[in-house]
Tab-separated table of C-alpha atoms in Angstrom:
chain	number	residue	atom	x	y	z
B	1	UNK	CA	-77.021	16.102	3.897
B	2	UNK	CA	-76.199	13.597	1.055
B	3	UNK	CA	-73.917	10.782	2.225
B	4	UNK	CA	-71.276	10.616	-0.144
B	5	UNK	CA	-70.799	7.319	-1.996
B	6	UNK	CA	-68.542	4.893	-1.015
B	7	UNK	CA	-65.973	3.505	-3.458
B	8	UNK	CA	-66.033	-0.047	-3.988
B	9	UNK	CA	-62.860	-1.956	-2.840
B	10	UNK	CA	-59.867	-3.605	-5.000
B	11	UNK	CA	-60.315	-7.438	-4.917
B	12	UNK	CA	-56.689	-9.538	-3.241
B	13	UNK	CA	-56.979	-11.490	-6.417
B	14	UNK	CA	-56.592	-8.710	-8.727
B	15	UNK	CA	-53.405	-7.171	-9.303
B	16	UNK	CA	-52.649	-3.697	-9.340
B	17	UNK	CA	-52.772	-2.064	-12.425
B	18	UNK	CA	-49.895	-1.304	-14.487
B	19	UNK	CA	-48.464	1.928	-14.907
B	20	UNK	CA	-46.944	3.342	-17.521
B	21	UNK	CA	-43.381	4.381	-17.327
B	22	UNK	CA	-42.097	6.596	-19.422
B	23	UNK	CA	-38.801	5.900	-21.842
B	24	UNK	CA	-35.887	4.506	-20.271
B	25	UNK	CA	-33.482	7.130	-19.286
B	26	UNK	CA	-29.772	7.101	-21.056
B	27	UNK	CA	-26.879	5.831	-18.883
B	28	UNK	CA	-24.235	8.892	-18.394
B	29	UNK	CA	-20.850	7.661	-19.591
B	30	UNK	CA	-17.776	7.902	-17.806
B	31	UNK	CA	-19.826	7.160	-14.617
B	32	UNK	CA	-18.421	4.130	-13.439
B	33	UNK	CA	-15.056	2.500	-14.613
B	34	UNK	CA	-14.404	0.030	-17.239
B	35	UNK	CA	-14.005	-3.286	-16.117
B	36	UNK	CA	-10.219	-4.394	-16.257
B	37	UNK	CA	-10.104	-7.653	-17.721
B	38	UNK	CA	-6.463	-9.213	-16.908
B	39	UNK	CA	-4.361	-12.075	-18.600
B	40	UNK	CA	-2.527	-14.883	-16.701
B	41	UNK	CA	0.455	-12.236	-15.950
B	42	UNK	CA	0.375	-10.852	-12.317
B	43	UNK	CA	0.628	-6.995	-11.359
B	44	UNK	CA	2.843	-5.176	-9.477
B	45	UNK	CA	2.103	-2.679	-7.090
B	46	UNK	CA	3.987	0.348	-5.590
B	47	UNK	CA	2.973	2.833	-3.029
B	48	UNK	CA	4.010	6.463	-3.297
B	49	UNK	CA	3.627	8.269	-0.176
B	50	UNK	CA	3.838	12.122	-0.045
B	51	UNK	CA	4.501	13.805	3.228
B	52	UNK	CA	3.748	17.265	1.620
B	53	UNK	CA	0.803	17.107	0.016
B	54	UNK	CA	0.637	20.349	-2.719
B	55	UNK	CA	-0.336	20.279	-6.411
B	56	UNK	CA	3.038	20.272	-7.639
B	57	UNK	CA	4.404	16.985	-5.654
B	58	UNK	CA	1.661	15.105	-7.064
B	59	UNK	CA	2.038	16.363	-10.535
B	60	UNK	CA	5.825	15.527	-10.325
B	61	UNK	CA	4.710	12.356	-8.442
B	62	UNK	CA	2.182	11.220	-11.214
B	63	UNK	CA	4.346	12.363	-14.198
B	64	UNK	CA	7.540	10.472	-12.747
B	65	UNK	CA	5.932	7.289	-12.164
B	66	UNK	CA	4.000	7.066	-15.512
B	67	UNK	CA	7.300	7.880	-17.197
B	68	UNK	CA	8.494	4.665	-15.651
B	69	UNK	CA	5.765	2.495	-16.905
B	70	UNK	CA	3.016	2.468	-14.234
B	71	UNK	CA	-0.434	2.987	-14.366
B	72	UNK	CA	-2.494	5.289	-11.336
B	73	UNK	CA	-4.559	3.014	-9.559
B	74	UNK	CA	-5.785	5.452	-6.941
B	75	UNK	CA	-4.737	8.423	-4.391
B	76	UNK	CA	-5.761	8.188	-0.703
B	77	UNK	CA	-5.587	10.961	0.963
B	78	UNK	CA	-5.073	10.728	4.999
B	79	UNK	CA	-6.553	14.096	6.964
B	80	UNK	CA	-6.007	15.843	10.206
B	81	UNK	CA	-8.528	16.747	12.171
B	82	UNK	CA	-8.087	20.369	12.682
B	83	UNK	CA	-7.766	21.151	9.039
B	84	UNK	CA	-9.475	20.257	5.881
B	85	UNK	CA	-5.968	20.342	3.810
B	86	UNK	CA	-4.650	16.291	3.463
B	87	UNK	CA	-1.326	15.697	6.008
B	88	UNK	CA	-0.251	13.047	3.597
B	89	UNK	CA	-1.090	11.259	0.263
B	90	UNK	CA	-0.514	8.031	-0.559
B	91	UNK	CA	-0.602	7.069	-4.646
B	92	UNK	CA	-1.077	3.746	-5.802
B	93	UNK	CA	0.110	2.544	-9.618
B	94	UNK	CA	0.186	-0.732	-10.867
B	95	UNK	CA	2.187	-2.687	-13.565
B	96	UNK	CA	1.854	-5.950	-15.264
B	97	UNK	CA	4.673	-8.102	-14.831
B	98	UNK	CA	5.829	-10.559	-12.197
B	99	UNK	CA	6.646	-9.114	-8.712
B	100	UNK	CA	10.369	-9.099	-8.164
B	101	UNK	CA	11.876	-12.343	-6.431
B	102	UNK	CA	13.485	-11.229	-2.198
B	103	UNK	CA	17.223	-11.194	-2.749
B	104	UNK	CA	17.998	-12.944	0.591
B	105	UNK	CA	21.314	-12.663	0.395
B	106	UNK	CA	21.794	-9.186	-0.576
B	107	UNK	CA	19.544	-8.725	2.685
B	108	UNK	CA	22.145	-10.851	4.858
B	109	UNK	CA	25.038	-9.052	3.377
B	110	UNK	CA	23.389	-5.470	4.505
B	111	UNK	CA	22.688	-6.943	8.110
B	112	UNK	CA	26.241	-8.385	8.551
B	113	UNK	CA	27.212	-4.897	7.284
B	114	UNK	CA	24.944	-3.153	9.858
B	115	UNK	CA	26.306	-5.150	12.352
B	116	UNK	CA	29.791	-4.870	11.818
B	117	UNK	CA	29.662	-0.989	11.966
B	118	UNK	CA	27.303	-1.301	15.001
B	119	UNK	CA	29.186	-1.028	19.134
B	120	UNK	CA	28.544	-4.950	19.571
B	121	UNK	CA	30.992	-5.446	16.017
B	122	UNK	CA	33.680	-6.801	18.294
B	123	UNK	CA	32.339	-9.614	19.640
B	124	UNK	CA	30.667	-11.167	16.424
B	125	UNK	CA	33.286	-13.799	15.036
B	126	UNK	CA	30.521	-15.190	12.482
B	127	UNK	CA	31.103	-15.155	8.849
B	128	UNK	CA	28.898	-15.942	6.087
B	129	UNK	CA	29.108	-19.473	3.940
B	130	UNK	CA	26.570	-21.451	1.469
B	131	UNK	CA	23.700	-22.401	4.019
B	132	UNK	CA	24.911	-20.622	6.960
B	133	UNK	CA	22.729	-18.628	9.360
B	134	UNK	CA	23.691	-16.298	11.927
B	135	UNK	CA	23.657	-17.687	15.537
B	136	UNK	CA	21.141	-16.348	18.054
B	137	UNK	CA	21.622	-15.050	21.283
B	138	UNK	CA	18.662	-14.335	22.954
B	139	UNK	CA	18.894	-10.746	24.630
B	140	UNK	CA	16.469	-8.803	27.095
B	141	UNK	CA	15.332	-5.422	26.123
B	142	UNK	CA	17.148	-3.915	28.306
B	143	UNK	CA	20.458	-6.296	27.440
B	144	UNK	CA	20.543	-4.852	24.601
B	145	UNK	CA	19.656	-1.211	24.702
B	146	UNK	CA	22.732	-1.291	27.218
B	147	UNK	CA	24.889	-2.664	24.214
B	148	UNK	CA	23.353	0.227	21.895
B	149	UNK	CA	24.101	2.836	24.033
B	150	UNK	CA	27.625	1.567	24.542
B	151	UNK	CA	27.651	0.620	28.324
B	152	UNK	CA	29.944	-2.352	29.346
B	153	UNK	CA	27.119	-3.538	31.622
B	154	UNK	CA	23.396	-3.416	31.835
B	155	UNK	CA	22.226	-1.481	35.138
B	156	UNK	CA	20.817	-3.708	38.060
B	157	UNK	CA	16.705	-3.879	37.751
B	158	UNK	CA	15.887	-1.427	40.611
B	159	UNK	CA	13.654	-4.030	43.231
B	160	UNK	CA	11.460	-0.610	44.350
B	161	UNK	CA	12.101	2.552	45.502
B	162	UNK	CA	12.829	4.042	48.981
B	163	UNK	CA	11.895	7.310	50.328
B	164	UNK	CA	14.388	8.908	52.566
B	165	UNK	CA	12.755	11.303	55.299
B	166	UNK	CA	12.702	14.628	54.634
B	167	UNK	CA	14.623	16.980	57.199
């Protein structure tokens, strides 16, 4: 039986030879987003969450908040796990412009209003002025869920229980 002949090894010194590719294949377009490139203004952001998520909330959603100005930035949508239809949506836009400036005391003039409708109204004696804060009073939990609920006092903290024998 003829011993077949054995092929004579590539040297370590030599490099492997070069294939030959074929031509470069054409980029799809519309694959991957543009680059945004932004000037020195800052964006604003809102968040649009839907509860019910159905085609026409987010086409009211979308067409609503583009009306206004805003761009769509992205949907997320947030799943249960027994059902493959989206509990809720949230839908991100963006704007150029600079985010709005807290009105502190708009916010102060809703608390003091919240707390003058509120059952511990008749005890606050503070009013606002230029530089003023609101004293604190440190209250437990418990201090003041008794207030909330409208009790005059807070219940004694039980020290433990005790079983009386059964007849």
């Amino acid at each position: 039986m003829p011993t077949k002949k054995k092929r004579p090894r590539r040297k370590s010194e030599k490099p492997p030879p070069q294939r030959r590719r074929g031509p470069a294949k054409p980029k799809r377009s519309g694959t991957r987003r543009a680059p945004v490139i932004r000037t020195g203004a800052s964006l604003q952001y809102k968040v649009v969450e839907l509860s019910t998520v159905d085609e026409g909330a987010l086409e009211r959603t979308l067409n609503e908040w583009t009306a206004k100005g805003w761009n769509l930035d992205g949907v997320q949508f947030a799943m249960r796990e027994s059902s493959k239809r989206p509990a809720m949506a949230f839908i991100f836009f963006t704007r150029e412009g600079a985010a709005a400036a807290p009105d502190e005391d708009a916010a102060r003039a809703k608390l003091l209003r919240l707390s003058e409708s509120g059952p511990t109204s008749a005890g606050n004696a503070w009013t606002p002025g230029e530089g003023s804060h609101p004293p604190f009073h440190p209250l437990s939990a418990h201090e003041r869920l008794a207030r909330l609920a409208g009790l005059d006092e807070p219940e004694p903290p039980e020290e433990g229980l005790t079983l009386e024998p059964e007849e």
